[in-house]
Short mmCIF file of C-alpha atoms and ligand atoms in Angstrom, two decimals:
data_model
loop_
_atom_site.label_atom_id
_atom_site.label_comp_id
_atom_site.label_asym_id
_atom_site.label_seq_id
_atom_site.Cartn_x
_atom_site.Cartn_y
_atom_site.Cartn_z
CA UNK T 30 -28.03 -159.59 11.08
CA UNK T 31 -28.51 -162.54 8.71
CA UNK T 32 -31.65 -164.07 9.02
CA UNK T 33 -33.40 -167.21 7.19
CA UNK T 34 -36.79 -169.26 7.58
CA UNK T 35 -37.78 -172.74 6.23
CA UNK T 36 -41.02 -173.97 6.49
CA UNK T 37 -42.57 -177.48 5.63
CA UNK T 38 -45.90 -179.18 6.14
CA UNK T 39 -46.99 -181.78 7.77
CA UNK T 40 -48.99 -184.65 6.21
CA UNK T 41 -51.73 -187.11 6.33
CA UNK T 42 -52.27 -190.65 4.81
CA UNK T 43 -55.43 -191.37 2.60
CA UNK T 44 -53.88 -195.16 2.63
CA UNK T 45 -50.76 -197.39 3.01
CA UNK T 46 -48.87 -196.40 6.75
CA UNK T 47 -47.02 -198.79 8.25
CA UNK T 48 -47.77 -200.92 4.74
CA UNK T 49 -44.97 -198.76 2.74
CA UNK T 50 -42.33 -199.98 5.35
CA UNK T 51 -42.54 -202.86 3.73
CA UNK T 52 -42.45 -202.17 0.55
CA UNK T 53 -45.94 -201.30 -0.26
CA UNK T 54 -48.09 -198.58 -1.48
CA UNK T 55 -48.46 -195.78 0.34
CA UNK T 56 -50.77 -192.70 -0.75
CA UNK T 57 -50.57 -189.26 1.29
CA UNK T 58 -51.07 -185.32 1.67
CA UNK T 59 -49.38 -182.35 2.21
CA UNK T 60 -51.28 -180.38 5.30
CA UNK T 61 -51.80 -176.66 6.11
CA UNK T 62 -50.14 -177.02 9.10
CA UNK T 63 -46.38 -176.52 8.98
CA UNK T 64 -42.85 -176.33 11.21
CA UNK T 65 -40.38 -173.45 10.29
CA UNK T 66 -37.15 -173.47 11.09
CA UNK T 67 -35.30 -169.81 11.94
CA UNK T 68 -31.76 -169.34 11.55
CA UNK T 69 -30.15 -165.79 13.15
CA UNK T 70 -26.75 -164.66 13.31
CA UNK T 71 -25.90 -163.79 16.92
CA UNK T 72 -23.04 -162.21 18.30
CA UNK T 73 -21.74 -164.74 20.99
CA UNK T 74 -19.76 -167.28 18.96
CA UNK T 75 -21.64 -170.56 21.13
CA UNK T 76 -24.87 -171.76 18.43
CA UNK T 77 -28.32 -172.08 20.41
CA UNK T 78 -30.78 -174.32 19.38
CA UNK T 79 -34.35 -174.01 20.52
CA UNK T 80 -36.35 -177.40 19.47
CA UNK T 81 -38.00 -179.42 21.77
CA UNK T 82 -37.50 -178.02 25.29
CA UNK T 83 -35.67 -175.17 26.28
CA UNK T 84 -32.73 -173.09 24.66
CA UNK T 85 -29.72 -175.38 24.42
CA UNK T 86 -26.13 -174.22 24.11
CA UNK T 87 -24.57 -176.80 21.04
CA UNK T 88 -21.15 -177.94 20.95
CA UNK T 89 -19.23 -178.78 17.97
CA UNK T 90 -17.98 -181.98 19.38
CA UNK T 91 -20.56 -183.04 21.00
CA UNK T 92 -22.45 -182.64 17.05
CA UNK T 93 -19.40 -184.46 15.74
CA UNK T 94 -19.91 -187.52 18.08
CA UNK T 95 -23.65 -187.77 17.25
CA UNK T 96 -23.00 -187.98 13.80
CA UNK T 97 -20.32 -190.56 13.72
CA UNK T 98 -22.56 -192.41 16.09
CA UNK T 99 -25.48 -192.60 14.27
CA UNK T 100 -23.34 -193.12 10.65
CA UNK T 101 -22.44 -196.12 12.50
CA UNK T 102 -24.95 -197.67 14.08
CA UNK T 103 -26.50 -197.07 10.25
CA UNK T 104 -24.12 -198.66 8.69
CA UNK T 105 -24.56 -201.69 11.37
CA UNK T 106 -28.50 -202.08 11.40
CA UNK T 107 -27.84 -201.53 14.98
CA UNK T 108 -31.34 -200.44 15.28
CA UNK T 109 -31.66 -200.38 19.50
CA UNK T 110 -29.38 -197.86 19.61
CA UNK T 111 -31.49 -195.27 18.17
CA UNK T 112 -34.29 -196.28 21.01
CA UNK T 113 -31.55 -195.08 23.40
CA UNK T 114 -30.11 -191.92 21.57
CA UNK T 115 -33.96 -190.84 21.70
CA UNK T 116 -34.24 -191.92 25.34
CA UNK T 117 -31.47 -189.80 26.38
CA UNK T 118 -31.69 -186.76 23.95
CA UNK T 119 -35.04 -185.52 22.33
CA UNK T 120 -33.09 -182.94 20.08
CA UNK T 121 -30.56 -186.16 19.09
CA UNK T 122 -32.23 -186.05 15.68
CA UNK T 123 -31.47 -182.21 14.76
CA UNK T 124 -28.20 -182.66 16.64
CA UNK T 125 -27.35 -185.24 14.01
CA UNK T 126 -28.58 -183.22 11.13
CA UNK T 127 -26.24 -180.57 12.07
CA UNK T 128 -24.05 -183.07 12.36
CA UNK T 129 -24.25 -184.31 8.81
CA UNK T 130 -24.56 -181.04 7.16
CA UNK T 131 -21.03 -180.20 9.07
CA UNK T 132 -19.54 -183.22 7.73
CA UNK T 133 -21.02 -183.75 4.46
CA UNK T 134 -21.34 -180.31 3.16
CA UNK T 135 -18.42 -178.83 5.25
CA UNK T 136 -21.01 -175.52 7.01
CA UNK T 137 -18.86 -173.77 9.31
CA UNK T 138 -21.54 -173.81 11.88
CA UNK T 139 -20.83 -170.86 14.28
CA UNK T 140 -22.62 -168.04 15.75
CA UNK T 141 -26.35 -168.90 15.01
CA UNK T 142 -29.32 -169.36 17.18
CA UNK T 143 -31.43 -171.70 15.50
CA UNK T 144 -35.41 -171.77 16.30
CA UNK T 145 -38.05 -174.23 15.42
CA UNK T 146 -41.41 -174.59 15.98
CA UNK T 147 -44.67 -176.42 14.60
CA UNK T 148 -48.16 -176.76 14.36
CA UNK T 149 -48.05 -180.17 14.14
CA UNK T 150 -49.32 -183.22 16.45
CA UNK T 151 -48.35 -186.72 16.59
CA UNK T 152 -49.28 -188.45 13.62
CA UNK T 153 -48.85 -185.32 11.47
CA UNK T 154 -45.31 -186.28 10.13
CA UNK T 155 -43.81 -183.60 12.74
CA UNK T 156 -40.20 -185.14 12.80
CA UNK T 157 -40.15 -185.24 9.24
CA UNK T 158 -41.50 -182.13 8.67
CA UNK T 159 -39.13 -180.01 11.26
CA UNK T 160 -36.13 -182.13 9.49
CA UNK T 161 -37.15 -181.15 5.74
CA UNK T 162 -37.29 -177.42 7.24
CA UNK T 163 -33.98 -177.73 9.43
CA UNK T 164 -32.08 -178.81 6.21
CA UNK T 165 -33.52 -176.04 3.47
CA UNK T 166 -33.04 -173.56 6.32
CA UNK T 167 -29.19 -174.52 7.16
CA UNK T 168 -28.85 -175.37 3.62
CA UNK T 169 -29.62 -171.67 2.08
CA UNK T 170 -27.89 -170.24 5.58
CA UNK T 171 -24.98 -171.33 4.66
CA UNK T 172 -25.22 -171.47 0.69
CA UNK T 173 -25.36 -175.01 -0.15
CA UNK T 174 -27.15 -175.38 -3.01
CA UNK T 175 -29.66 -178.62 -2.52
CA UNK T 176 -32.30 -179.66 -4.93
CA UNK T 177 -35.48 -180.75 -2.75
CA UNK T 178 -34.23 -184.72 -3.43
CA UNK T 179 -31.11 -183.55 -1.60
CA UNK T 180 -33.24 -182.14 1.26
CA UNK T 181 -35.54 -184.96 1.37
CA UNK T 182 -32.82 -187.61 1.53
CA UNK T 183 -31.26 -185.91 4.38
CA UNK T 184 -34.57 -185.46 6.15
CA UNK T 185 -34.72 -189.25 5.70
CA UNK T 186 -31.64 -189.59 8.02
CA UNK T 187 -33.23 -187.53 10.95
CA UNK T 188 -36.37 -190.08 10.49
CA UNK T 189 -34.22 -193.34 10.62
CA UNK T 190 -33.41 -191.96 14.43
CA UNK T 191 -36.92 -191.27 14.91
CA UNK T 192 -38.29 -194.45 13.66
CA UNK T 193 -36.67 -196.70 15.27
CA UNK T 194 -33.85 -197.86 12.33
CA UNK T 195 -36.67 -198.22 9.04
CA UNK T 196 -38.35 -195.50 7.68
CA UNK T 197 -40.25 -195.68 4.75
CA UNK T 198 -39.42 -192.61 3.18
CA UNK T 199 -42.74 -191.56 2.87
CA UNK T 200 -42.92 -188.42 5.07
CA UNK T 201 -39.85 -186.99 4.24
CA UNK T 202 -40.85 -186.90 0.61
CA UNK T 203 -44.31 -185.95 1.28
CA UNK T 204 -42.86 -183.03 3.75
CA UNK T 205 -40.48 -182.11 1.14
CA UNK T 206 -42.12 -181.88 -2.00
CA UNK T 207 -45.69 -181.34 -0.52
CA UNK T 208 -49.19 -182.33 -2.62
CA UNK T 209 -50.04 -185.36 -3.47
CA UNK T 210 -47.50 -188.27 -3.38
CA UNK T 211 -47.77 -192.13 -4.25
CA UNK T 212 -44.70 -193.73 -2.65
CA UNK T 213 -43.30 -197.28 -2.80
CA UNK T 214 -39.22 -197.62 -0.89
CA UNK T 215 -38.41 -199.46 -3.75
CA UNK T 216 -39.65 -197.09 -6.06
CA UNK T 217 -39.51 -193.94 -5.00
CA UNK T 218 -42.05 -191.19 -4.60
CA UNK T 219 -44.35 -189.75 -7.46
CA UNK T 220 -46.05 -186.41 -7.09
CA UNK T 221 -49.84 -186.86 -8.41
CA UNK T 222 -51.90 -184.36 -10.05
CA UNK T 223 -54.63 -184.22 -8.14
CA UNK T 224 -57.52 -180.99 -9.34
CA UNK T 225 -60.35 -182.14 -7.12
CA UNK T 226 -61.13 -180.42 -3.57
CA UNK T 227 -61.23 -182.82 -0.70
CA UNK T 228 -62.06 -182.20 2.59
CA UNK T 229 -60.61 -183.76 5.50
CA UNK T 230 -61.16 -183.16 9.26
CA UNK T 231 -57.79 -184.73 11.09
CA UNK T 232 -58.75 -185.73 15.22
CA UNK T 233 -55.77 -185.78 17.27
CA UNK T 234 -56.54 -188.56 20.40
CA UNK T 235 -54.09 -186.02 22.17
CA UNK T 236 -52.90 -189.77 23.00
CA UNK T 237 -49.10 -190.01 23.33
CA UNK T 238 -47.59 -192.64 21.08
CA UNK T 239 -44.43 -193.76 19.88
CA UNK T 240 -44.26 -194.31 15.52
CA UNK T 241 -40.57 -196.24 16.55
CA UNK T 242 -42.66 -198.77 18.88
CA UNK T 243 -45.54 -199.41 16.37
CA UNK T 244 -43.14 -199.84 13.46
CA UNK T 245 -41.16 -202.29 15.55
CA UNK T 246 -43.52 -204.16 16.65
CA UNK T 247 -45.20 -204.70 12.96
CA UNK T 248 -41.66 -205.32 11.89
CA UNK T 249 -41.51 -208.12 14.68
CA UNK T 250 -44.85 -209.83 13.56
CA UNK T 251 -43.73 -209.64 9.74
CA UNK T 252 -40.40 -211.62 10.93
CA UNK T 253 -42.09 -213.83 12.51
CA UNK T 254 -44.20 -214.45 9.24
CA UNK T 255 -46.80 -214.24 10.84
CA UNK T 256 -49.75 -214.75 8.47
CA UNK T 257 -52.53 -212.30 9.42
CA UNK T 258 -50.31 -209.56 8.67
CA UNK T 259 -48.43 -210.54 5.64
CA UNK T 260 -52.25 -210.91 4.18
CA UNK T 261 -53.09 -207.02 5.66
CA UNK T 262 -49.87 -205.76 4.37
CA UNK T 263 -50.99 -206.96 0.84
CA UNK T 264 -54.40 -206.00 0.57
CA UNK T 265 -53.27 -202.61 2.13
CA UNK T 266 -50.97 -202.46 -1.12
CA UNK T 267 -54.04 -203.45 -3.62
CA UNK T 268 -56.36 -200.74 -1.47
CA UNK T 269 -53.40 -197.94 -1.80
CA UNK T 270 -53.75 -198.99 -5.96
CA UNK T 271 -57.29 -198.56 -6.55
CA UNK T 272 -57.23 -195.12 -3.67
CA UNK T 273 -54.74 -193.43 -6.38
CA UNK T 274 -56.62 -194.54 -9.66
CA UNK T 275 -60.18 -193.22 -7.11
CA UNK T 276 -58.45 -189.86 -5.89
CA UNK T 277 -57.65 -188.58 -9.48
CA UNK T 278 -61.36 -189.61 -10.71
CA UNK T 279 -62.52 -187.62 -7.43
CA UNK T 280 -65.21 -190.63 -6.21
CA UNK T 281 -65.42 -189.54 -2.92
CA UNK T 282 -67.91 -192.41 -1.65
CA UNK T 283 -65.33 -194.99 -3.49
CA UNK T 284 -62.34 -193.32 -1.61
CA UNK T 285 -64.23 -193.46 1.97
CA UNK T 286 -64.63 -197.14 1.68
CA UNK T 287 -61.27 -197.51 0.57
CA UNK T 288 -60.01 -195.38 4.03
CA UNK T 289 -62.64 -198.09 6.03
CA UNK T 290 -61.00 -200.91 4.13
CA UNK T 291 -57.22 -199.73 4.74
CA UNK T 292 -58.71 -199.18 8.97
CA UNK T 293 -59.76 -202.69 8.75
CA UNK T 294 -56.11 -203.97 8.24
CA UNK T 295 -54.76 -201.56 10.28
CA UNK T 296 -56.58 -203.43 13.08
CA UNK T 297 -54.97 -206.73 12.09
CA UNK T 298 -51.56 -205.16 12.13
CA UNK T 299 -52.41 -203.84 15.67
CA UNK T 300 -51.99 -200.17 15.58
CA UNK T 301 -55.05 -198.91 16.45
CA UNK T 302 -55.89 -197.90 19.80
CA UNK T 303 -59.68 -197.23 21.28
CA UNK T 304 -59.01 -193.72 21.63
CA UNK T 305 -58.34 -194.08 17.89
CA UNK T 306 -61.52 -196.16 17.33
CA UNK T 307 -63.45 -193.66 19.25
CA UNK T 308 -62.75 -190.73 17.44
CA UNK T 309 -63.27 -192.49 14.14
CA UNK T 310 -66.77 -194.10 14.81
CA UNK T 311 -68.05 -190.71 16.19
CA UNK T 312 -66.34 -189.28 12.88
CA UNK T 313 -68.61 -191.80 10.59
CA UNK T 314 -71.60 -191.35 12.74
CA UNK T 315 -71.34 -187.74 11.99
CA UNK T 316 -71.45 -188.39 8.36
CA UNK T 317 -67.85 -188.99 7.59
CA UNK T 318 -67.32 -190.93 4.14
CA UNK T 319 -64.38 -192.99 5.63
CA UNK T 320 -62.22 -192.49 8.63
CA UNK T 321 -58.64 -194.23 9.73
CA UNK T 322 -56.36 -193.98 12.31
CA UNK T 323 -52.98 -191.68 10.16
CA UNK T 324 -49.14 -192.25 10.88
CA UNK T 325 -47.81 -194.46 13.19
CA UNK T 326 -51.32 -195.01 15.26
CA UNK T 327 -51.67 -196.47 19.03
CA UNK T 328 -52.57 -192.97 19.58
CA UNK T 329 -51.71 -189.70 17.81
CA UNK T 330 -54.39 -188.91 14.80
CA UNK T 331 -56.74 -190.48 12.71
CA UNK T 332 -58.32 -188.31 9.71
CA UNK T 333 -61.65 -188.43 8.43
CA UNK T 334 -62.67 -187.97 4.83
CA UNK T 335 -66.26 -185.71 4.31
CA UNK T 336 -68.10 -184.95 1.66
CA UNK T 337 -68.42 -180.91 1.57
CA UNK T 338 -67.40 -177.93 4.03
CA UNK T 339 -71.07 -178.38 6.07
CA UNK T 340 -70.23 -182.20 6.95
CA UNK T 341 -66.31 -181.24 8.22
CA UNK T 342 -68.28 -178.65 10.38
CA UNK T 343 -70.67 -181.90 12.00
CA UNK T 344 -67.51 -184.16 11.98
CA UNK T 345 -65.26 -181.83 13.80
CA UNK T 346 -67.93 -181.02 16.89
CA UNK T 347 -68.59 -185.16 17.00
CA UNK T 348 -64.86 -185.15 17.57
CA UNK T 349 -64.20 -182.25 19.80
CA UNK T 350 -67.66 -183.87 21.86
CA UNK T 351 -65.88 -187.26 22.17
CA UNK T 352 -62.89 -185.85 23.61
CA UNK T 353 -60.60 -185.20 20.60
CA UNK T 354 -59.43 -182.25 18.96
CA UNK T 355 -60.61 -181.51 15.39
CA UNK T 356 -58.40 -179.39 12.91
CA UNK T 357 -59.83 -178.29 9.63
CA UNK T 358 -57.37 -177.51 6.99
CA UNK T 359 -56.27 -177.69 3.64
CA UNK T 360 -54.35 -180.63 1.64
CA UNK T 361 -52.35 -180.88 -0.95
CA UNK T 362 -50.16 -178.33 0.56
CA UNK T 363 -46.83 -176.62 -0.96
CA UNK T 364 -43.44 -178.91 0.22
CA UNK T 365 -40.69 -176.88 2.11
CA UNK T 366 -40.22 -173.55 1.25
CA UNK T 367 -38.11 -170.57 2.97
CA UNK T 368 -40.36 -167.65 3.94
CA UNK T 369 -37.70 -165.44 5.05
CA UNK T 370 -34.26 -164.15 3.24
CA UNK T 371 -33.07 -161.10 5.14
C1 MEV P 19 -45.35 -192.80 10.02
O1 MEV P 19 -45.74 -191.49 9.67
C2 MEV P 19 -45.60 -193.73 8.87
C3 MEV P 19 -45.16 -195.19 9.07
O2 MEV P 19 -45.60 -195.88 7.91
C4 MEV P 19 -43.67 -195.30 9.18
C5 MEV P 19 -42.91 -195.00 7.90
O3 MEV P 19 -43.50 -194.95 6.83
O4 MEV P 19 -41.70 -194.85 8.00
C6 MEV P 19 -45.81 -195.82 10.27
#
């Protein structure tokens, strides 16, 4: 029996969410944690998908109308009625990447039980990061040979569902090719080199919150040119410049200020939350160099830059204390990868 696994990180942002939507800088990590994606050939001839809830049985047509759907309302900028394909379906977005993959790279999808699962929490790029695995996985299932632009691209479509109609781009590419990433939409993503060893501690509010909502309702304000935010949105660009010219020099104190700065506009754009608030003034009390809400905020995580392995320790238990849950782990993680050909 045929059997393949993807995996892909999740990430964090040093600077520049909710900014790069607009066409800013962003700046961002790879994580530790991961999704993976299992693909096994089973003998009924009904696929099974197992994603968010319980084993589903999958029709063909049912794939089919998802994907002309969505290709539609794409096509439209009929943004609202991704709000209510999410509403009605949570697996709508891996639906639709089946979807594509059927229609754009002609997989017979058959007799396959298809398993995911992740490590990740809101505000850890989870959507993008069970997409980029979904499409390596289904990709090298069914031999379709895809560079990791190809996968990334793809991943992007699962993300326009997720986020409400106007994704960046940035956590597909950052869940896709993994490390260090600089990323502008109109540019395109850059890997950086980055040698030095940060550490992070990322506190998860274990708030619910919606990235769709928050990017809507900055999109609303910055249509409504409203002022306060057009200003944030720039200096968050200027901050994301000097962060990448900081994180290659390895200035920690420099990059900590930078992550207060970049929290500071966050506030004006409105995304923060005081669960968020919490966890990050506990997280600079506890020595922290600089600490910001990550992702789409209102709840989900905020991630706190230290300055060695004994100060992540004193950050972490000031989180857990204040009602949060710490996770220690390595950046500048490898992008998707399959861990299993068999
Ligand atoms: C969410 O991880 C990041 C946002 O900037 C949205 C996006 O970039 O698409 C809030």
């Amino acid at each position: 029996m045929k059997i393949i696994k993807a995996s892909a990180p999740g990430k964090v942002f040093f600077t520049g969410e909710h900014a790069v939507v607009h066409d800013k800088l962003g700046l961002a990590t790879a994580i530790g944690l991961r999704t993976s994606c299992e693909i096994k050939e089973i003998g009924t001839d009904t696929p099974l998908l197992k994603n968010i809830g319980p084993m589903i049985r999958l029709r063909e047509v049912e794939l089919n109308q998802i994907f002309e759907a969505v290709e539609k309302a794409v096509e439209e900028k009929n943004f609202l009625v991704f709000k209510e394909m999410l509403a009605n379906d949570k697996n709508v977005c891996v639906k639709y990447l089946i979807g594509y993959m059927m229609n754009k790279h002609r997989i017979n999808f058959d007799s396959v039980q298809i398993i995911n699962s992740s490590e990740l929490r809101k505000g850890m790029s989870g959507s993008a990061s069970i997409f980029s695995s979904v499409v390596h996985a289904l990709s090298e299932y069914y031999g379709v040979n895809l560079g990791k632009k190809e996968i990334s691209d793809i991943a992007y479509r699962g993300d326009i569902i997720a986020h409400g109609g106007t994704p960046s781009g940035i956590d597909n590419s950052t869940t896709t090719f993994g490390g260090y990433v600089k990323f502008r939409k109109s540019v395109g993503v850059k890997q950086l080199d980055i040698r030095n060893k940060y550490h992070i501690v990322i506190g998860d509010t274990l708030k619910p919150a919606s990235t769709a909502e928050m990017v809507t309702l900055v999109r609303e304000k910055v249509n409504a040119n409203d002022k306060a935010v057009l200003s944030a949105l720039s200096s968050i660009d200027s901050i994301s410049q000097e962060a990448v010219d900081i994180l290659k020099l390895g200035d920690l104190k420099t990059l900590g200020k930078l992550m207060d700065n970049n929290q500071e506009q966050l506030r004006i754009l409105g995304v923060s939350s005081s669960e968020l608030e919490n966890l990050i003034s506990v997280a600079k009390r506890a020595g922290a160099l600089g600490a910001k809400l990550s992702g789409g905020g209102g709840g989900g995580c905020m991630v706190a830059l230290c300055e060695d392995a004994m100060d992540q320790k004193k950050v972490a238990e000031a989180i857990k204390a204040a009602g949060g849950e710490p996770f220690i782990t390595d950046i500048g993680a490898e992008g998707v990868r399959i861990e299993a050909n068999e």
